[in-house]
């Protein structure tokens, strides 16, 4: 593309005629069934635009929404407007996927991004709360007024309670670099004396906490192209067809074409299973370790395990390979064979717990043991449980028992290593050096000064506690303040008490359920309206230039722009900006990345292509340790794969943190006494129509998939529920109401709801959208992580 043309398109102001045409179209929405739609208006505006006798220009860009795929988006621009969207058509693919340059095509969400920028629901002015917090009453103010209010509240709270009273909330809909307010606010607060930091995440917190006890590192997955060498692939709580994990879908399809079998292990028959799998093994949520122990029993009793691999590389698999100082009977073999508790972990034992028939457990164990290379690929779905740390460790147990670690086509454990070498937006060290688990921010609002090391606080001396409760929250385009956090009713009770957290700032595009509980709301920009650099989630092998293709609507500012104004008001502008604009930082990051990797493209090349695809990248995790164990040991205390962790043993919490990955029954699991009152397990899955909670108000995505509760025909018949009936799902924490989908694609005893529906309570407090977190609990897992899949409930006709 001609550089002068590119510059004129990205820098020019939108013509007044075009702006008025669009603003007229997007500010008079129609309301149908509670969902904002504007089809006729949108179509009319589109038609007028297309008829303009103006040349159409195509600019490559990428979404920075918190979506795993990060697809290549090509914006077709005419008269300063996006008239349509296309996606990757890399000619190196010759219209088919290949191993080196898989196309990065948009999914159904990406195809609807034009709806994102031109939505009639966008916030257009800074808003100041005028009613009680949570009432949703706001008045419009100017940007200058908003910046002054934030600065005054920031200074007041910092002076009264100290800098540790300020917190940047986890989760954001903008996951770029300098375009992510979540990143930029931490830089600003670091220069302003520090803040209460955070660690972990809601998605893979248990994986991150548990994996180092087995391998000594957090990342144990290989690159997706190694799946092409697999003969059997088990997707354990992994649903890439809907969540979109980089190129994984494409490589799974290619692996299947090469003859690999694909099985899914999940309570729900996912879209991944329907599209790619040869078989489905449904088990009850949270019982995965019982299944794996029974599979190990089959392998041990039928001599199907790889004893040579275990003896050479592992610790804790049997009594001959245990750390010093541990009494007899504590190895994994002893546990599986029931030598200490007189309960052999037979397939019959596991069938009663998991709901998977005995013969199916035996079948799976034999196939997994006898097929090599075998990739047991762990998704994040298995770790968001109250016993998620143990589920995470046990899934790596199977890889060790079968010798499928360190070989191409095998798979060691969860979390893929980072492939892209890229210089990100610089964040200084937090001067305070203290941080809390992300899931415990509501705890830190209520009882922060009581929280210490035992609560997961990092950076404190033993016996010390946090110096302050959270008094100020910056919520940067995130919906975890309310909607994506657990126990919504309890959470809003905490937030409504203005004597606790005294000031909440939200920067967002829409009036989300979280934004409603803010004191000040700032209208930010979509990714179409700013420049940024962004990479995919794990398992991807590319970096994008997310290019600005149109001017911001309504005078919206990017987070970097308004924070630069705030930094000036706080007297730290020089330190914060270093004299750079957002565009300058984007160029700087690309230039610095090119210094590290000479093959990385220049800024002008990235403008032209939009994406840099790293080629010939293959990561076989722990290959070096397996090939040369003497010189390249595992980063564990023993230098081996620790199936038994002496570190965990020394914590002396065998019931909830055992040293080997045992089946741990939980308070809201299928073995609980609570099932007498709430007999159904309920969880939320990541659905193809949303990325987390983004897109919930999109009428196009509502056509893709409605918000409905899935229930098995057996459970539905017991409750006289028919397909399409309105039902209530409830427990002691609250009630949600939504239509029922009666389907055998979810196993008996389990119901599920697409997570991310926007909380919408009626006058009686009953949520009418199906916000799953009305029913989830605030208690954290043993390593202070998110257990939002561990819940019991009942369902009845509404």
PDB file of C-alpha atoms in Angstrom, residues 172-356:
ATOM      1  CA  UNK A 172      -9.455  -6.213  30.563  1.00  0.00           C
ATOM      2  CA  UNK A 173     -11.168  -6.295  27.210  1.00  0.00           C
ATOM      3  CA  UNK A 174      -8.136  -4.585  25.685  1.00  0.00           C
ATOM      4  CA  UNK A 175      -5.202  -7.021  25.770  1.00  0.00           C
ATOM      5  CA  UNK A 176      -2.669  -5.211  23.654  1.00  0.00           C
ATOM      6  CA  UNK A 177       0.428  -3.471  24.994  1.00  0.00           C
ATOM      7  CA  UNK A 178       0.366   0.336  25.110  1.00  0.00           C
ATOM      8  CA  UNK A 179      -3.275   0.094  24.023  1.00  0.00           C
ATOM      9  CA  UNK A 180      -4.172  -1.873  27.139  1.00  0.00           C
ATOM     10  CA  UNK A 181      -5.183   0.391  29.973  1.00  0.00           C
ATOM     11  CA  UNK A 182      -4.547  -2.492  32.346  1.00  0.00           C
ATOM     12  CA  UNK A 183      -0.867  -2.297  31.428  1.00  0.00           C
ATOM     13  CA  UNK A 184      -0.584   1.468  31.236  1.00  0.00           C
ATOM     14  CA  UNK A 185      -2.208   2.191  34.616  1.00  0.00           C
ATOM     15  CA  UNK A 186       0.414   0.068  36.352  1.00  0.00           C
ATOM     16  CA  UNK A 187       3.135   2.196  34.775  1.00  0.00           C
ATOM     17  CA  UNK A 188       1.419   5.371  35.935  1.00  0.00           C
ATOM     18  CA  UNK A 189       0.883   4.154  39.516  1.00  0.00           C
ATOM     19  CA  UNK A 190       4.469   2.885  39.737  1.00  0.00           C
ATOM     20  CA  UNK A 191       5.700   6.432  39.034  1.00  0.00           C
ATOM     21  CA  UNK A 192       3.186   7.789  41.552  1.00  0.00           C
ATOM     22  CA  UNK A 193       4.544   5.936  44.565  1.00  0.00           C
ATOM     23  CA  UNK A 194       3.345   2.392  43.967  1.00  0.00           C
ATOM     24  CA  UNK A 195       0.189   0.354  44.348  1.00  0.00           C
ATOM     25  CA  UNK A 196      -1.136  -2.979  45.559  1.00  0.00           C
ATOM     26  CA  UNK A 197       0.010  -5.430  42.894  1.00  0.00           C
ATOM     27  CA  UNK A 198      -1.565  -8.695  41.830  1.00  0.00           C
ATOM     28  CA  UNK A 199      -0.546 -12.081  40.446  1.00  0.00           C
ATOM     29  CA  UNK A 200      -2.142 -15.179  38.904  1.00  0.00           C
ATOM     30  CA  UNK A 201      -5.252 -15.050  36.716  1.00  0.00           C
ATOM     31  CA  UNK A 202      -8.805 -16.400  36.557  1.00  0.00           C
ATOM     32  CA  UNK A 203      -8.116 -18.624  33.536  1.00  0.00           C
ATOM     33  CA  UNK A 204      -5.136 -20.788  34.456  1.00  0.00           C
ATOM     34  CA  UNK A 205      -4.246 -19.869  38.029  1.00  0.00           C
ATOM     35  CA  UNK A 206      -4.178 -23.449  39.335  1.00  0.00           C
ATOM     36  CA  UNK A 207      -2.076 -24.581  36.364  1.00  0.00           C
ATOM     37  CA  UNK A 208       0.424 -21.812  37.068  1.00  0.00           C
ATOM     38  CA  UNK A 209       0.519 -22.635  40.774  1.00  0.00           C
ATOM     39  CA  UNK A 210       0.762 -26.419  40.454  1.00  0.00           C
ATOM     40  CA  UNK A 211       2.937 -27.134  37.420  1.00  0.00           C
ATOM     41  CA  UNK A 212       6.207 -25.947  39.018  1.00  0.00           C
ATOM     42  CA  UNK A 213       5.836 -28.623  41.717  1.00  0.00           C
ATOM     43  CA  UNK A 214       6.011 -31.254  38.969  1.00  0.00           C
ATOM     44  CA  UNK A 215       8.410 -29.766  36.411  1.00  0.00           C
ATOM     45  CA  UNK A 216       9.957 -26.748  38.120  1.00  0.00           C
ATOM     46  CA  UNK A 217       8.450 -24.394  35.546  1.00  0.00           C
ATOM     47  CA  UNK A 218       4.994 -23.006  34.782  1.00  0.00           C
ATOM     48  CA  UNK A 219       4.883 -23.847  31.050  1.00  0.00           C
ATOM     49  CA  UNK A 220       4.821 -27.543  30.117  1.00  0.00           C
ATOM     50  CA  UNK A 221       3.017 -27.572  26.756  1.00  0.00           C
ATOM     51  CA  UNK A 222       4.701 -27.870  23.365  1.00  0.00           C
ATOM     52  CA  UNK A 223       4.073 -25.942  20.159  1.00  0.00           C
ATOM     53  CA  UNK A 224       0.961 -26.956  18.264  1.00  0.00           C
ATOM     54  CA  UNK A 225       2.817 -28.213  15.209  1.00  0.00           C
ATOM     55  CA  UNK A 226       4.178 -31.113  17.280  1.00  0.00           C
ATOM     56  CA  UNK A 227       0.641 -32.525  17.312  1.00  0.00           C
ATOM     57  CA  UNK A 228       1.234 -33.525  13.693  1.00  0.00           C
ATOM     58  CA  UNK A 229       3.419 -36.336  15.065  1.00  0.00           C
ATOM     59  CA  UNK A 230       0.737 -37.574  17.486  1.00  0.00           C
ATOM     60  CA  UNK A 231      -1.108 -40.834  16.962  1.00  0.00           C
ATOM     61  CA  UNK A 232      -3.643 -40.085  19.726  1.00  0.00           C
ATOM     62  CA  UNK A 233      -4.669 -36.677  21.106  1.00  0.00           C
ATOM     63  CA  UNK A 234      -6.704 -36.355  24.308  1.00  0.00           C
ATOM     64  CA  UNK A 235      -8.253 -32.900  24.753  1.00  0.00           C
ATOM     65  CA  UNK A 236      -8.756 -32.744  28.508  1.00  0.00           C
ATOM     66  CA  UNK A 237     -11.099 -29.831  29.226  1.00  0.00           C
ATOM     67  CA  UNK A 238      -9.731 -28.205  26.064  1.00  0.00           C
ATOM     68  CA  UNK A 239     -12.248 -26.706  23.649  1.00  0.00           C
ATOM     69  CA  UNK A 240     -10.295 -24.716  21.040  1.00  0.00           C
ATOM     70  CA  UNK A 241     -13.149 -24.663  18.518  1.00  0.00           C
ATOM     71  CA  UNK A 242     -14.980 -22.187  20.746  1.00  0.00           C
ATOM     72  CA  UNK A 243     -12.279 -20.566  22.863  1.00  0.00           C
ATOM     73  CA  UNK A 244      -9.880 -20.198  19.878  1.00  0.00           C
ATOM     74  CA  UNK A 245      -6.357 -20.990  21.071  1.00  0.00           C
ATOM     75  CA  UNK A 246      -4.088 -19.646  18.355  1.00  0.00           C
ATOM     76  CA  UNK A 247      -3.519 -22.191  15.588  1.00  0.00           C
ATOM     77  CA  UNK A 248      -4.552 -25.243  17.613  1.00  0.00           C
ATOM     78  CA  UNK A 249      -7.742 -25.891  15.633  1.00  0.00           C
ATOM     79  CA  UNK A 250      -5.860 -25.907  12.369  1.00  0.00           C
ATOM     80  CA  UNK A 251      -3.150 -28.240  13.627  1.00  0.00           C
ATOM     81  CA  UNK A 252      -5.750 -30.581  15.112  1.00  0.00           C
ATOM     82  CA  UNK A 253      -7.446 -30.753  11.745  1.00  0.00           C
ATOM     83  CA  UNK A 254      -4.125 -31.420  10.017  1.00  0.00           C
ATOM     84  CA  UNK A 255      -3.245 -34.068  12.620  1.00  0.00           C
ATOM     85  CA  UNK A 256      -6.580 -35.772  12.001  1.00  0.00           C
ATOM     86  CA  UNK A 257      -5.905 -35.769   8.258  1.00  0.00           C
ATOM     87  CA  UNK A 258      -2.599 -37.500   9.013  1.00  0.00           C
ATOM     88  CA  UNK A 259      -4.469 -40.247  10.852  1.00  0.00           C
ATOM     89  CA  UNK A 260      -4.415 -39.167  14.494  1.00  0.00           C
ATOM     90  CA  UNK A 261      -7.361 -40.072  16.703  1.00  0.00           C
ATOM     91  CA  UNK A 262      -8.809 -37.255  18.794  1.00  0.00           C
ATOM     92  CA  UNK A 263     -10.797 -37.803  22.009  1.00  0.00           C
ATOM     93  CA  UNK A 264     -12.379 -35.198  24.271  1.00  0.00           C
ATOM     94  CA  UNK A 265     -12.630 -35.597  28.034  1.00  0.00           C
ATOM     95  CA  UNK A 266     -15.305 -33.168  29.188  1.00  0.00           C
ATOM     96  CA  UNK A 267     -18.703 -33.129  30.967  1.00  0.00           C
ATOM     97  CA  UNK A 268     -20.130 -31.505  27.832  1.00  0.00           C
ATOM     98  CA  UNK A 269     -19.940 -32.653  24.223  1.00  0.00           C
ATOM     99  CA  UNK A 270     -18.226 -29.541  22.930  1.00  0.00           C
ATOM    100  CA  UNK A 271     -18.132 -28.053  19.456  1.00  0.00           C
ATOM    101  CA  UNK A 272     -14.541 -29.292  19.306  1.00  0.00           C
ATOM    102  CA  UNK A 273     -15.804 -32.819  19.814  1.00  0.00           C
ATOM    103  CA  UNK A 274     -18.498 -32.425  17.174  1.00  0.00           C
ATOM    104  CA  UNK A 275     -16.093 -30.965  14.623  1.00  0.00           C
ATOM    105  CA  UNK A 276     -12.907 -32.944  15.236  1.00  0.00           C
ATOM    106  CA  UNK A 277     -13.159 -35.788  17.724  1.00  0.00           C
ATOM    107  CA  UNK A 278     -13.551 -39.532  17.269  1.00  0.00           C
ATOM    108  CA  UNK A 279     -14.930 -40.135  20.756  1.00  0.00           C
ATOM    109  CA  UNK A 280     -16.248 -38.384  23.859  1.00  0.00           C
ATOM    110  CA  UNK A 281     -15.483 -39.462  27.432  1.00  0.00           C
ATOM    111  CA  UNK A 282     -17.851 -37.525  29.739  1.00  0.00           C
ATOM    112  CA  UNK A 283     -16.959 -37.302  33.416  1.00  0.00           C
ATOM    113  CA  UNK A 284     -18.346 -35.275  36.301  1.00  0.00           C
ATOM    114  CA  UNK A 285     -16.589 -31.948  36.955  1.00  0.00           C
ATOM    115  CA  UNK A 286     -13.793 -32.148  39.505  1.00  0.00           C
ATOM    116  CA  UNK A 287     -13.474 -35.961  39.431  1.00  0.00           C
ATOM    117  CA  UNK A 288     -10.669 -36.126  36.849  1.00  0.00           C
ATOM    118  CA  UNK A 289      -8.109 -37.443  39.329  1.00  0.00           C
ATOM    119  CA  UNK A 290     -10.273 -40.442  40.143  1.00  0.00           C
ATOM    120  CA  UNK A 291     -10.312 -41.304  36.441  1.00  0.00           C
ATOM    121  CA  UNK A 292      -6.558 -40.864  36.110  1.00  0.00           C
ATOM    122  CA  UNK A 293      -5.851 -42.974  39.202  1.00  0.00           C
ATOM    123  CA  UNK A 294      -8.035 -45.748  37.753  1.00  0.00           C
ATOM    124  CA  UNK A 295      -6.226 -45.488  34.427  1.00  0.00           C
ATOM    125  CA  UNK A 296      -2.941 -45.812  36.329  1.00  0.00           C
ATOM    126  CA  UNK A 297      -4.360 -48.893  38.095  1.00  0.00           C
ATOM    127  CA  UNK A 298      -5.031 -50.502  34.713  1.00  0.00           C
ATOM    128  CA  UNK A 299      -1.539 -49.617  33.519  1.00  0.00           C
ATOM    129  CA  UNK A 300       0.149 -50.928  36.673  1.00  0.00           C
ATOM    130  CA  UNK A 301      -1.827 -54.171  36.858  1.00  0.00           C
ATOM    131  CA  UNK A 302      -1.502 -54.906  33.137  1.00  0.00           C
ATOM    132  CA  UNK A 303       2.139 -53.764  32.963  1.00  0.00           C
ATOM    133  CA  UNK A 304       1.336 -51.087  30.378  1.00  0.00           C
ATOM    134  CA  UNK A 305       3.256 -48.227  32.025  1.00  0.00           C
ATOM    135  CA  UNK A 306       6.753 -47.140  30.935  1.00  0.00           C
ATOM    136  CA  UNK A 307       8.783 -48.291  33.920  1.00  0.00           C
ATOM    137  CA  UNK A 308      12.124 -47.385  32.340  1.00  0.00           C
ATOM    138  CA  UNK A 309      11.015 -43.797  31.771  1.00  0.00           C
ATOM    139  CA  UNK A 310       9.666 -43.494  35.301  1.00  0.00           C
ATOM    140  CA  UNK A 311      12.794 -44.887  36.907  1.00  0.00           C
ATOM    141  CA  UNK A 312      15.140 -42.684  34.889  1.00  0.00           C
ATOM    142  CA  UNK A 313      13.343 -39.340  34.951  1.00  0.00           C
ATOM    143  CA  UNK A 314      10.778 -39.335  37.769  1.00  0.00           C
ATOM    144  CA  UNK A 315      10.490 -39.209  41.550  1.00  0.00           C
ATOM    145  CA  UNK A 316       7.615 -40.554  43.624  1.00  0.00           C
ATOM    146  CA  UNK A 317       6.036 -43.057  41.259  1.00  0.00           C
ATOM    147  CA  UNK A 318       6.878 -46.059  43.467  1.00  0.00           C
ATOM    148  CA  UNK A 319       8.427 -46.865  46.841  1.00  0.00           C
ATOM    149  CA  UNK A 320      11.919 -47.335  45.387  1.00  0.00           C
ATOM    150  CA  UNK A 321      11.989 -43.783  44.064  1.00  0.00           C
ATOM    151  CA  UNK A 322      10.977 -41.527  46.927  1.00  0.00           C
ATOM    152  CA  UNK A 323      12.677 -38.536  48.571  1.00  0.00           C
ATOM    153  CA  UNK A 324      14.383 -39.004  51.902  1.00  0.00           C
ATOM    154  CA  UNK A 325      12.428 -38.434  55.077  1.00  0.00           C
ATOM    155  CA  UNK A 326       9.064 -39.672  53.797  1.00  0.00           C
ATOM    156  CA  UNK A 327       7.521 -42.746  55.459  1.00  0.00           C
ATOM    157  CA  UNK A 328       6.604 -45.843  53.464  1.00  0.00           C
ATOM    158  CA  UNK A 329       3.290 -46.065  51.631  1.00  0.00           C
ATOM    159  CA  UNK A 330       3.199 -42.525  50.248  1.00  0.00           C
ATOM    160  CA  UNK A 331       4.194 -43.136  46.607  1.00  0.00           C
ATOM    161  CA  UNK A 332       1.740 -42.804  43.740  1.00  0.00           C
ATOM    162  CA  UNK A 333       1.830 -46.576  43.156  1.00  0.00           C
ATOM    163  CA  UNK A 334       0.920 -47.193  46.784  1.00  0.00           C
ATOM    164  CA  UNK A 335      -1.965 -44.742  46.542  1.00  0.00           C
ATOM    165  CA  UNK A 336      -3.314 -46.279  43.334  1.00  0.00           C
ATOM    166  CA  UNK A 337      -3.048 -49.832  44.677  1.00  0.00           C
ATOM    167  CA  UNK A 338      -4.702 -48.852  47.985  1.00  0.00           C
ATOM    168  CA  UNK A 339      -1.810 -50.090  50.108  1.00  0.00           C
ATOM    169  CA  UNK A 340      -2.404 -47.514  52.834  1.00  0.00           C
ATOM    170  CA  UNK A 341      -6.129 -46.773  52.722  1.00  0.00           C
ATOM    171  CA  UNK A 342      -7.262 -50.273  51.647  1.00  0.00           C
ATOM    172  CA  UNK A 343      -9.057 -48.750  48.661  1.00  0.00           C
ATOM    173  CA  UNK A 344      -7.552 -49.822  45.346  1.00  0.00           C
ATOM    174  CA  UNK A 345      -8.314 -47.176  42.737  1.00  0.00           C
ATOM    175  CA  UNK A 346      -9.941 -49.620  40.362  1.00  0.00           C
ATOM    176  CA  UNK A 347     -12.015 -48.644  37.323  1.00  0.00           C
ATOM    177  CA  UNK A 348     -15.074 -49.814  39.283  1.00  0.00           C
ATOM    178  CA  UNK A 349     -14.171 -47.422  42.129  1.00  0.00           C
ATOM    179  CA  UNK A 350     -13.663 -44.540  39.692  1.00  0.00           C
ATOM    180  CA  UNK A 351     -16.860 -45.262  37.735  1.00  0.00           C
ATOM    181  CA  UNK A 352     -18.973 -44.519  40.820  1.00  0.00           C
ATOM    182  CA  UNK A 353     -17.246 -41.168  41.297  1.00  0.00           C
ATOM    183  CA  UNK A 354     -16.816 -39.971  37.718  1.00  0.00           C
ATOM    184  CA  UNK A 355     -19.947 -41.322  36.050  1.00  0.00           C
ATOM    185  CA  UNK A 356     -17.838 -42.869  33.275  1.00  0.00           C
TER     186      UNK A 356
END
